[in-house]
XYZ file of N, CA and C in Angstrom:
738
model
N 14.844 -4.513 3.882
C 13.495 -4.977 3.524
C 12.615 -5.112 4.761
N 13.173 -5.623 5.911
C 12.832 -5.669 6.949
C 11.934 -4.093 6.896
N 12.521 -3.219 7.634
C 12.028 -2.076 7.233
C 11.233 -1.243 6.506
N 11.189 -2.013 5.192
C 10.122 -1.435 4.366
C 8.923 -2.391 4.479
N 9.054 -3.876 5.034
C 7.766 -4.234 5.144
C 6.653 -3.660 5.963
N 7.884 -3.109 7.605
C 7.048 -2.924 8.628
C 6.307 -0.875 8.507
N 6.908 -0.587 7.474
C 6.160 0.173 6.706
C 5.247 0.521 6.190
N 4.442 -0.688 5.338
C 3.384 -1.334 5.271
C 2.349 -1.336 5.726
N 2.967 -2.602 6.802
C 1.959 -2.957 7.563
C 1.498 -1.752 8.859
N 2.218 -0.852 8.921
C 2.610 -0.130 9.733
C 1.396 0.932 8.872
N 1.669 0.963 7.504
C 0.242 1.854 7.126
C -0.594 1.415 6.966
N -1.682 0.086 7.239
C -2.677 -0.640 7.465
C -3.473 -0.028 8.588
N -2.043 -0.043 9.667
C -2.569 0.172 11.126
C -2.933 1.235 11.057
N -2.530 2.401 10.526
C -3.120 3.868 10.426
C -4.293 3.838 9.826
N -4.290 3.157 8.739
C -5.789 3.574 7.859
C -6.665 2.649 9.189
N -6.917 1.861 9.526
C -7.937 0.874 9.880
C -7.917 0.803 11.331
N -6.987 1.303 12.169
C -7.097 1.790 13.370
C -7.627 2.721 14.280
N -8.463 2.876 15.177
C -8.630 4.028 16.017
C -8.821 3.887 17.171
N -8.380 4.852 18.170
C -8.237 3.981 19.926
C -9.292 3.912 20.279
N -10.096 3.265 20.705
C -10.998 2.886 21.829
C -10.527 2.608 23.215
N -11.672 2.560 24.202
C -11.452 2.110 25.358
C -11.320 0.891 25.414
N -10.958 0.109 24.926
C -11.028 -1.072 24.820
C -9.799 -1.698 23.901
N -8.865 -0.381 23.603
C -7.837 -0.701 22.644
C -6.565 -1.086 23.407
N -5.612 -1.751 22.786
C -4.459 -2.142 24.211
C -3.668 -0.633 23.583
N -2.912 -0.137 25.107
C -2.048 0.490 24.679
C -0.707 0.209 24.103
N 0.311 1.075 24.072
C 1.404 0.745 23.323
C 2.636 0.044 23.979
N 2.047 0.042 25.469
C 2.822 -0.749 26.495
C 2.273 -1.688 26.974
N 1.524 -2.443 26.005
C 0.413 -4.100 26.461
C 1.898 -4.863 26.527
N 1.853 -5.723 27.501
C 2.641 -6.999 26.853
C 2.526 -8.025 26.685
N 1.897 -8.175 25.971
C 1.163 -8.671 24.840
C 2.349 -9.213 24.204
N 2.620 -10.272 23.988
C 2.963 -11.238 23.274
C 2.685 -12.482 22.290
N 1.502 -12.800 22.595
C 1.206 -13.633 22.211
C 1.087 -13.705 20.533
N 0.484 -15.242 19.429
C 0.272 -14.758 18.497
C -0.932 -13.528 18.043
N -0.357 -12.911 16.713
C -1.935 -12.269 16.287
C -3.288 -12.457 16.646
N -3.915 -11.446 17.181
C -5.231 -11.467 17.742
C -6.070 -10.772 16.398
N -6.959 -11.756 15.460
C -7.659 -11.107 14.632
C -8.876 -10.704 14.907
N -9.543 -9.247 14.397
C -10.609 -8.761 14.652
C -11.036 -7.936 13.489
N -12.127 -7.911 12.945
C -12.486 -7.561 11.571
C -12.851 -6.232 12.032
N -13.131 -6.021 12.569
C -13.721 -4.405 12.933
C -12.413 -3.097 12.783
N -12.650 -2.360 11.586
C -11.860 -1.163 11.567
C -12.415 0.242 12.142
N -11.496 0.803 12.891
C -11.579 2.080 14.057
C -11.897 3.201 12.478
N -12.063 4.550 12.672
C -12.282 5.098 11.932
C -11.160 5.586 10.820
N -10.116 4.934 11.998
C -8.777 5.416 11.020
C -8.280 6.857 10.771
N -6.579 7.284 10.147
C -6.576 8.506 9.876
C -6.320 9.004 8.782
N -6.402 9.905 7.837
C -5.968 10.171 6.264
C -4.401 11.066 6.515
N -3.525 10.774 5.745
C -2.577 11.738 5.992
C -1.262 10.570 5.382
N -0.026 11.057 5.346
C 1.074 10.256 4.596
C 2.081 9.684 6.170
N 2.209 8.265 5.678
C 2.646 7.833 6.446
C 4.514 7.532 5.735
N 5.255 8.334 6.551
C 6.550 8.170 6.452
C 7.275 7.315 7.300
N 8.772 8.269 7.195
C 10.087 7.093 7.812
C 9.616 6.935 8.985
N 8.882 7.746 9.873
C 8.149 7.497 11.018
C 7.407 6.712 11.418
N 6.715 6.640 10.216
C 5.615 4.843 10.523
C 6.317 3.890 11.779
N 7.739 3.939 10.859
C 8.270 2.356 11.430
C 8.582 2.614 13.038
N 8.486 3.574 13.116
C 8.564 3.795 15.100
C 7.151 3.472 15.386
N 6.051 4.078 14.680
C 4.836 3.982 15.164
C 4.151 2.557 15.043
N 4.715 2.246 14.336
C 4.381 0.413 14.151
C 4.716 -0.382 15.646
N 6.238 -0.054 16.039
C 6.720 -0.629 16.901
C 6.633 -0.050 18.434
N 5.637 0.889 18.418
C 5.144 0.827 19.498
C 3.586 0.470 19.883
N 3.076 -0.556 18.900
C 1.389 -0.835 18.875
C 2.176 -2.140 19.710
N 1.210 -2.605 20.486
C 0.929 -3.773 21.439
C 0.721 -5.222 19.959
N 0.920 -6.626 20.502
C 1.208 -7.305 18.975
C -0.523 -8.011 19.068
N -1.396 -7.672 20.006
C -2.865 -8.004 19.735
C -2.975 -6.406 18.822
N -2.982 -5.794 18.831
C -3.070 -4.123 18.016
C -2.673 -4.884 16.267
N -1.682 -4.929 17.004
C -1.059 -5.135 14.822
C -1.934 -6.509 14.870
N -2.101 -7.372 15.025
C -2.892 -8.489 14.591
C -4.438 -8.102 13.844
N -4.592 -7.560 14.683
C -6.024 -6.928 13.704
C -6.183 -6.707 12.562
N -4.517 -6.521 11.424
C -4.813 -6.221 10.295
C -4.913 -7.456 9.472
N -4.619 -8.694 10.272
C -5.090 -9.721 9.721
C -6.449 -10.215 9.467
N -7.397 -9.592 9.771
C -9.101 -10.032 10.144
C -9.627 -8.634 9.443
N -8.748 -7.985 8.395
C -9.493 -6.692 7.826
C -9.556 -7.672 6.134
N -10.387 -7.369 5.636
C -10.618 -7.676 3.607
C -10.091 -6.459 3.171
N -8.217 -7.046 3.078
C -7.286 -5.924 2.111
C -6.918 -6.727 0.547
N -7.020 -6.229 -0.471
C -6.296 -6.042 -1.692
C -5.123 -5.321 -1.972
N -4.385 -5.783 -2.251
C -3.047 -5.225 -2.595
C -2.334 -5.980 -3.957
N -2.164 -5.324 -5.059
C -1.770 -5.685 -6.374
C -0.746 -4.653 -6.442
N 0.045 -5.416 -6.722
C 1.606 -4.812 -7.783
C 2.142 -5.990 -8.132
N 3.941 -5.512 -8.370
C 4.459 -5.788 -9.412
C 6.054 -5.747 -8.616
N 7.145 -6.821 -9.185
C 8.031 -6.689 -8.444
C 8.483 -6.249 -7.220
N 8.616 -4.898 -6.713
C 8.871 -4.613 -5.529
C 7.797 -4.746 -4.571
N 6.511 -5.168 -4.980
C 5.885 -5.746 -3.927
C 6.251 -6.650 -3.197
N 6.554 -7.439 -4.607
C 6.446 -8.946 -3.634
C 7.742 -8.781 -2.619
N 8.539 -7.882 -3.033
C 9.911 -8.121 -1.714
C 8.796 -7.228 -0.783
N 8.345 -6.676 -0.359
C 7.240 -6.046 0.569
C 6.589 -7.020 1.189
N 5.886 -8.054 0.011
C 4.965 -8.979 0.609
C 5.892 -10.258 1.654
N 7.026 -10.387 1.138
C 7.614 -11.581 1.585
C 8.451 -10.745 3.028
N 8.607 -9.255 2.866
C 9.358 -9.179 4.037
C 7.879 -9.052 5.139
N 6.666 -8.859 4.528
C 5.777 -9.123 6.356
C 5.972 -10.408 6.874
N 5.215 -11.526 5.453
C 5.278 -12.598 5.723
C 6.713 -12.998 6.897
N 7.860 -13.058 6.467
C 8.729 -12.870 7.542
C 8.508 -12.308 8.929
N 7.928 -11.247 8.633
C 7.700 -10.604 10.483
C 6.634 -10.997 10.970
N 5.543 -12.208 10.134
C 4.759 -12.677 11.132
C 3.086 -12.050 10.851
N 3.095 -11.391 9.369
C 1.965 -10.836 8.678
C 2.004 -10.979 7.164
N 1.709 -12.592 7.006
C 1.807 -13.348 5.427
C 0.408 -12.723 4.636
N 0.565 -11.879 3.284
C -0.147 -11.864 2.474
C -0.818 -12.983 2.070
N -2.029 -13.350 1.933
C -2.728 -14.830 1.289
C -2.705 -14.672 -0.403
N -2.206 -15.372 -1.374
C -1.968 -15.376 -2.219
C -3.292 -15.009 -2.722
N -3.745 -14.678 -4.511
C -4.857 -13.553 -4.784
C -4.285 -13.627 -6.447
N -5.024 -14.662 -7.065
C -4.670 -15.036 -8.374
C -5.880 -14.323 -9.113
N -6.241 -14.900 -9.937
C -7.192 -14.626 -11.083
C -8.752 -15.253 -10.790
N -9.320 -14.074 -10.786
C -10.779 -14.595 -9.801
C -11.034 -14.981 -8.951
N -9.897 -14.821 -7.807
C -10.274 -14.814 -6.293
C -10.775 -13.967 -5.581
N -11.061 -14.208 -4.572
C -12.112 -13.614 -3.881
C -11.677 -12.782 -2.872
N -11.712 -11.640 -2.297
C -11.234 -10.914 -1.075
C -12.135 -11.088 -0.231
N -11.980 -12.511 0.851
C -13.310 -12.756 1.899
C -12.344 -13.745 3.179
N -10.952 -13.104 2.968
C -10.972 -13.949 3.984
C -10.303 -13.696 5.477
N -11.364 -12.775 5.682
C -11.286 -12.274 7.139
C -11.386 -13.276 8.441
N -12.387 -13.614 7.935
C -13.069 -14.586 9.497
C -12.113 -15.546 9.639
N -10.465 -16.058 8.534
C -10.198 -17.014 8.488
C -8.891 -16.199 9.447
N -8.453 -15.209 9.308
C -7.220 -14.403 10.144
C -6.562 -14.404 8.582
N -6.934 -14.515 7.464
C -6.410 -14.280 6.019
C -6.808 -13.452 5.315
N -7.483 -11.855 5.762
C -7.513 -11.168 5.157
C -6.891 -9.781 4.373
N -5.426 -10.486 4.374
C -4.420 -9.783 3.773
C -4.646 -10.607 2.543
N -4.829 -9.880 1.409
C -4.849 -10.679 -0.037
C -3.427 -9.701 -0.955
N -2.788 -10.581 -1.544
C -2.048 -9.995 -2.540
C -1.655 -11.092 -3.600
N -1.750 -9.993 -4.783
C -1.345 -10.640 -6.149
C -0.406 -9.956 -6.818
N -0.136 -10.353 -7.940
C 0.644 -9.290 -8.578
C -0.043 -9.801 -10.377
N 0.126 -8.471 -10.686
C -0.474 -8.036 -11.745
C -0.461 -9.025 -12.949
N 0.798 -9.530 -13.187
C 1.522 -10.422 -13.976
C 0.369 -11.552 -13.654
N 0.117 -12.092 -12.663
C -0.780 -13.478 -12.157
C -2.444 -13.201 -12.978
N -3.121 -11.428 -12.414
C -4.562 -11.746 -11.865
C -4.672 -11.042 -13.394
N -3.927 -10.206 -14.228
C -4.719 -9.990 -15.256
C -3.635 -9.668 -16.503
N -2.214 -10.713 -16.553
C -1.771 -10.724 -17.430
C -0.923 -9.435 -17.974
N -0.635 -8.772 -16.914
C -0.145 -7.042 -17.125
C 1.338 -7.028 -16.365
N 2.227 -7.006 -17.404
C 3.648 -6.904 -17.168
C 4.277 -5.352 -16.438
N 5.411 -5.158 -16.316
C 5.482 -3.831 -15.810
C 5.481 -3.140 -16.970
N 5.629 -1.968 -17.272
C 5.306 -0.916 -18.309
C 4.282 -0.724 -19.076
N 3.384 -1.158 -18.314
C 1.593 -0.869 -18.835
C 0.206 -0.667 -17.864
N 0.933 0.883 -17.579
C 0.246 1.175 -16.286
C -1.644 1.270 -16.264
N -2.012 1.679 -17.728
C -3.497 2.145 -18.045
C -3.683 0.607 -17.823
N -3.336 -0.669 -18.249
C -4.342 -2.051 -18.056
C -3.795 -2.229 -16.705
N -2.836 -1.926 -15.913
C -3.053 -2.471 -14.164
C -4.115 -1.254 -13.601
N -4.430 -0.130 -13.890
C -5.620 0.087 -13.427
C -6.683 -0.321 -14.073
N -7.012 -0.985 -14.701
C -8.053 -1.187 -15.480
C -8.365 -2.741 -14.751
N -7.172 -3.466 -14.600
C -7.583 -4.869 -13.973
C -8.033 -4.887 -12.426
N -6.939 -3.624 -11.961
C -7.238 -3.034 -10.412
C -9.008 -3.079 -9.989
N -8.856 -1.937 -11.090
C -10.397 -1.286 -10.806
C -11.906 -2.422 -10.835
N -11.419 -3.799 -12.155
C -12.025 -4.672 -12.591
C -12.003 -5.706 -10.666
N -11.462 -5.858 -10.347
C -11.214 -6.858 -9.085
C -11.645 -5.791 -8.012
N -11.366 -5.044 -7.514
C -12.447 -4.330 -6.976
C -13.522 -4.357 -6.714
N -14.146 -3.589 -7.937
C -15.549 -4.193 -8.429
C -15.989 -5.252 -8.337
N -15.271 -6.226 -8.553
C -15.926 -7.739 -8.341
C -15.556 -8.025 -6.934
N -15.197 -7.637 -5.921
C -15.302 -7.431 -4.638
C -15.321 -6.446 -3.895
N -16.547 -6.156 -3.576
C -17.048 -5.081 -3.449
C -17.786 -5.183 -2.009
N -18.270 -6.711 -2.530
C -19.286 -7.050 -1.101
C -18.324 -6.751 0.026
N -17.345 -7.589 -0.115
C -16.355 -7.548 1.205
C -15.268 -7.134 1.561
N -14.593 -6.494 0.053
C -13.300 -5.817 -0.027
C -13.591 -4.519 1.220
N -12.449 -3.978 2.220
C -12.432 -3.145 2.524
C -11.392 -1.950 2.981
N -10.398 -2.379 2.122
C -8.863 -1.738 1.618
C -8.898 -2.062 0.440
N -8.050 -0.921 -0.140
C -7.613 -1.635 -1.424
C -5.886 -0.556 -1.481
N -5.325 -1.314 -1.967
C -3.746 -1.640 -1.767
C -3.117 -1.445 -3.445
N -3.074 -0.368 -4.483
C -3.022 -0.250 -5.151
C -1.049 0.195 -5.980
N -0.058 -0.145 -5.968
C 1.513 0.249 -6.462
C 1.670 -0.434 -7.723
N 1.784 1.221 -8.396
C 2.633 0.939 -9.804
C 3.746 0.141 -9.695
N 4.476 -0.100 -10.570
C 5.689 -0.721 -10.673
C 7.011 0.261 -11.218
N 8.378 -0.084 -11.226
C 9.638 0.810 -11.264
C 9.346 1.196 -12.941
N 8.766 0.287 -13.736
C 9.182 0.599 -14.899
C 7.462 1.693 -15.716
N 6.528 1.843 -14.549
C 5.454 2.190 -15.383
C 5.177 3.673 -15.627
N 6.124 4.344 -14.788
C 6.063 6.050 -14.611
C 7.034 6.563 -15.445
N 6.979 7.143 -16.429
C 7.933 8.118 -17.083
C 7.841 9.566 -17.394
N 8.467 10.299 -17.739
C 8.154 11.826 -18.171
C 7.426 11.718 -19.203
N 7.093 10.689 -20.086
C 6.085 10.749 -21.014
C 4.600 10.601 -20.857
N 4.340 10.198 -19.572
C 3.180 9.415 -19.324
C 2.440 9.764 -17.944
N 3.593 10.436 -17.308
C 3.401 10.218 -16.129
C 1.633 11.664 -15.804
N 1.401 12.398 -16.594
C -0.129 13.002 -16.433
C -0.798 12.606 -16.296
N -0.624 11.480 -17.937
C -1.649 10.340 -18.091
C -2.057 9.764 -16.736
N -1.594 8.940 -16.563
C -1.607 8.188 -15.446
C -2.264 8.797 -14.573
N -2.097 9.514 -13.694
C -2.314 10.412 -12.622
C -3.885 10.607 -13.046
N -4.103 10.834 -14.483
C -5.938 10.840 -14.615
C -5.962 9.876 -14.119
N -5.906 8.719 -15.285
C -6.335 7.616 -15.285
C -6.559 7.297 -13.891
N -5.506 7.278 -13.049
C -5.510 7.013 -11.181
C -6.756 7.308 -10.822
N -6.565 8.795 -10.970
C -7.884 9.220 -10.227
C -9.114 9.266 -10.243
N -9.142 8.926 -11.538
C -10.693 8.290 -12.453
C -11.213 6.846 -11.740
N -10.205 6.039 -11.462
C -10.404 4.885 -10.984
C -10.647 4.963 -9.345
N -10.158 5.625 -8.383
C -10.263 6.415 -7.064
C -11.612 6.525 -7.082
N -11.827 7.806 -8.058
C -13.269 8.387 -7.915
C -14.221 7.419 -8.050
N -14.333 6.522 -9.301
C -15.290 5.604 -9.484
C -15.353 4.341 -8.352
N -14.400 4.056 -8.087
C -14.230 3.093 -6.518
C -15.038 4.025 -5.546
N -14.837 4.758 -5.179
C -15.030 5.784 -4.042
C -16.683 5.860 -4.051
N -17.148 6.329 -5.047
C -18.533 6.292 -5.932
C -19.093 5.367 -5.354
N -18.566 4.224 -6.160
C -19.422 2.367 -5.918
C -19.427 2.230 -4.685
N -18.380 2.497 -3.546
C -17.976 1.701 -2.144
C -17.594 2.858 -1.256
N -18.278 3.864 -0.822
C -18.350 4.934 -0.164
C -16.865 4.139 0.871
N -17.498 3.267 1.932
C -17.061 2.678 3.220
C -15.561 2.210 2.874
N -15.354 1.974 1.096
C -13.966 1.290 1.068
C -12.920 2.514 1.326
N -11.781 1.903 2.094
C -10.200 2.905 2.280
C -9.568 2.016 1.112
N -8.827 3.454 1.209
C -7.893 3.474 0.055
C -6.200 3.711 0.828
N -4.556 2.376 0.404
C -3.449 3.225 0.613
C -3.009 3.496 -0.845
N -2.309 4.457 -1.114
C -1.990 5.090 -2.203
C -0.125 4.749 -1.787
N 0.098 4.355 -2.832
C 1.577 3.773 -2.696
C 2.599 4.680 -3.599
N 2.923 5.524 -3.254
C 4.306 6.441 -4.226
C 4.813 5.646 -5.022
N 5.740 6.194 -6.457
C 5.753 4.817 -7.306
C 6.977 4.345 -6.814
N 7.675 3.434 -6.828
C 9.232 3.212 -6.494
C 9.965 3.632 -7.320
N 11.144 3.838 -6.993
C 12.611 4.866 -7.580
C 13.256 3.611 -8.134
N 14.597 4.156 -8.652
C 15.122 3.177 -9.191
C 16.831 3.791 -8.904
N 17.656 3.098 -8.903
C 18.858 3.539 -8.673
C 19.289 4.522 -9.488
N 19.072 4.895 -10.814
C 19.813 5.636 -11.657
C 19.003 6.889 -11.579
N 19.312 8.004 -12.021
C 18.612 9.086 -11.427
C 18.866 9.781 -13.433
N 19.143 8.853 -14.468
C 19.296 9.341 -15.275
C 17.986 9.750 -15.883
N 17.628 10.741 -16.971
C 15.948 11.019 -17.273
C 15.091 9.778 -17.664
N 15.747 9.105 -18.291
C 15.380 7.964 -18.824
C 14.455 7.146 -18.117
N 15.038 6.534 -17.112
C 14.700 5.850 -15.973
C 13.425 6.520 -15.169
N 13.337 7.971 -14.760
C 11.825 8.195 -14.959
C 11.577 8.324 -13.523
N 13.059 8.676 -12.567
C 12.975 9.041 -11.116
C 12.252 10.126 -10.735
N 12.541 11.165 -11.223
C 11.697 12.655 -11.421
C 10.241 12.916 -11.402
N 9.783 11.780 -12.847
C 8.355 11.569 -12.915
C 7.764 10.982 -11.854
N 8.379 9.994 -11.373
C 7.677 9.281 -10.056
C 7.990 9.941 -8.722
N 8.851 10.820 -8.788
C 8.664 11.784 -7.244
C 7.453 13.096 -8.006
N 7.431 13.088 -9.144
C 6.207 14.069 -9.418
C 4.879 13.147 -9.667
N 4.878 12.149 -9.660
C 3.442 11.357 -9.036
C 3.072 10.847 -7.547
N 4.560 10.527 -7.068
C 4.042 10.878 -5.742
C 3.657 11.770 -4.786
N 4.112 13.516 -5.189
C 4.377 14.506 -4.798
C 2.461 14.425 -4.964
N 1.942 14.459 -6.291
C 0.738 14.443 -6.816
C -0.251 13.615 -5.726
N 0.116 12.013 -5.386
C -0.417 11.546 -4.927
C -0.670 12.155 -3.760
N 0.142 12.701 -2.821
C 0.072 13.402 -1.015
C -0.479 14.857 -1.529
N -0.560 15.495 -2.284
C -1.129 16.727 -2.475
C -2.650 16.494 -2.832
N -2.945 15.153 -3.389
C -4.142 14.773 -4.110
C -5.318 13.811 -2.959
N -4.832 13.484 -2.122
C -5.662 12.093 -1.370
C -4.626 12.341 0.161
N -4.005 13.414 0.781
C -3.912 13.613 2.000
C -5.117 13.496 2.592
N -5.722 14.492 2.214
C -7.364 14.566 3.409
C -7.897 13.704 3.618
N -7.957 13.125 2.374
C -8.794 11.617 2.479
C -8.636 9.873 3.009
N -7.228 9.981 2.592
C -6.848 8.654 2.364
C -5.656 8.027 3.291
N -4.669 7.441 3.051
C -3.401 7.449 3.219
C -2.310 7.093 2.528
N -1.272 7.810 2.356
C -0.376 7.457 0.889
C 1.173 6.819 2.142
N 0.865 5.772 1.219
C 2.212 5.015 2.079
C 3.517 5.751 0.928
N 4.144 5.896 1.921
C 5.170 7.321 1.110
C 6.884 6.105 1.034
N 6.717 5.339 0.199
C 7.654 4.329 -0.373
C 8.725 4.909 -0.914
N 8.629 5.957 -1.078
C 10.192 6.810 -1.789
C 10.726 7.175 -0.787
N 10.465 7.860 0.216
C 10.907 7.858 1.395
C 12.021 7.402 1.995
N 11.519 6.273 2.199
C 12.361 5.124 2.387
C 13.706 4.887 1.538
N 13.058 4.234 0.434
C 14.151 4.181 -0.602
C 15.074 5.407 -0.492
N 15.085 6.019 -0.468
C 15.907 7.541 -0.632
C 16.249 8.030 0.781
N 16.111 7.146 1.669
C 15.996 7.969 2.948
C 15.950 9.224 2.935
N 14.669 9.745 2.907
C 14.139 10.989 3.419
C 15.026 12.236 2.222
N 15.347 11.688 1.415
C 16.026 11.981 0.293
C 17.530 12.563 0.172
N 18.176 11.995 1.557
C 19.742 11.629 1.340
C 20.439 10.956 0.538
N 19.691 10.058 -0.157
C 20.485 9.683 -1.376
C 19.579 10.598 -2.942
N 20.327 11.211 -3.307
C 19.967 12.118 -4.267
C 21.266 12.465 -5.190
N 20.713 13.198 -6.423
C 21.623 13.355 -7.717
C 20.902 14.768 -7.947
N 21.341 15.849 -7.936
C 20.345 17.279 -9.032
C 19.177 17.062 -8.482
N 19.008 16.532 -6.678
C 17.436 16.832 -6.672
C 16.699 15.930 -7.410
N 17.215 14.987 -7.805
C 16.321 13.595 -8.027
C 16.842 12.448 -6.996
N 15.753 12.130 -6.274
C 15.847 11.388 -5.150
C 16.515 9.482 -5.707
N 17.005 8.423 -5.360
C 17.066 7.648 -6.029
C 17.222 6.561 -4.666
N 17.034 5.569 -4.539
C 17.264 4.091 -4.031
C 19.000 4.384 -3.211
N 18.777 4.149 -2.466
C 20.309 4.375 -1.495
C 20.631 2.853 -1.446
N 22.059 3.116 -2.018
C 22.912 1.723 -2.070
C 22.831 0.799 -1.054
């Protein structure tokens, strides 16, 4: 978990980062706590993999502090929160993000916001059309100051039945965000795997929505590539369906 948090946060630093003269390098030593600063560099679009986690750990720790003083949203569902609780651990706590809260709290060094779906709009896992619909709804209602938005299905919401659907629906909600909030970034989160690689379970569909997602929002965006991981780089596999390594 360790690992998959600094993953994460590790794709924050990509989207919202860019060097300046004035940026520490990767050999600051720099120790001290988080240095927050609201100002995001231009950033880069592209998929951040198993590699992140080297590239994380060579930013100076005033560098990674910065993503504390950015207005991020981030909503999911189960395997978030082991995400959210493993930064919190390394020293980059999500600020909790219930039902009609506000994404404003930069100036405080709290502008990591996360909720989960279940809390801000009553949406369990396996009902992917109302978590974009509540997504897109909180957004919108922060708009003034939101300036990430942090969007992962859950294990149970991708199946071979649905999984097209969705992928509109996604991108309908993208586009119309994108529309309203030119300036807002977007990470695009691959869906998570699940240990069984049987059809059922719906491993297939979600390496064919994530496959979708990096073919769909490379240029633009950044897709934190969460299967990855899980599967290391897809050494744990069955018939070419990637799955969660024991």
């Amino acid at each position: 978990m360790k690992r998959l948090s600094f993953f994460l946060i590790g794709t924050l630093v990509w989207i919202g980062c860019s060097p300046t003269e004035d940026s520490p390098t990767p050999n600051d030593p720099d120790t001290t706590n988080p240095v927050t600063n609201g100002a995001i560099g231009k950033g880069q679009p592209g998929v951040v993999g198993t590699a992140g986690v080297a590239d994380w750990d060579k930013l100076s720790t005033s560098e990674k502090g910065r993503i504390m003083g950015w207005n991020a949203l981030f909503l999911h569902q189960s395997v978030g929160q082991d995400l959210e609780e493993g930064c919190k651990a390394n020293g980059y706590p999500f600020d909790y993000y219930g039902k009609g809260d506000k994404t404003d709290g930069a100036a405080s060094g709290k502008g990591l916001k996360g909720g989960i779906f279940v809390d801000v709009g009553g949406i369990p896992n396996g009902n992917p059309s109302e978590k974009i619909r509540v997504f897109r709804e909180n957004a919108t209602r922060n708009k003034d100051v939101l300036q990430i938005m942090i969007f992962k299905f859950g294990y149970a919401d991708i199946m071979d039945d649905n999984y097209e659907k969705v992928q509109t629906e996604y991108k309908t909600m993208i586009d119309a965000l994108r529309a309203q909030s030119p300036s807002l970034r977007f990470v695009h989160v691959t869906p998570p795997l699940v240990y069984s690689t049987s059809s059922y379970e719906g491993n297939a569909a979600k390496m064919k929505v994530g496959q979708w997602m990096k073919d769909t929002f490379k240029g633009t965006d950044v897709i934190f590539y969460l299967q990855a991981l899980e599967a290391n780089d897809g050494s744990c596999q069955q018939s070419n369906v990637w799955r969660i390594c024991p």
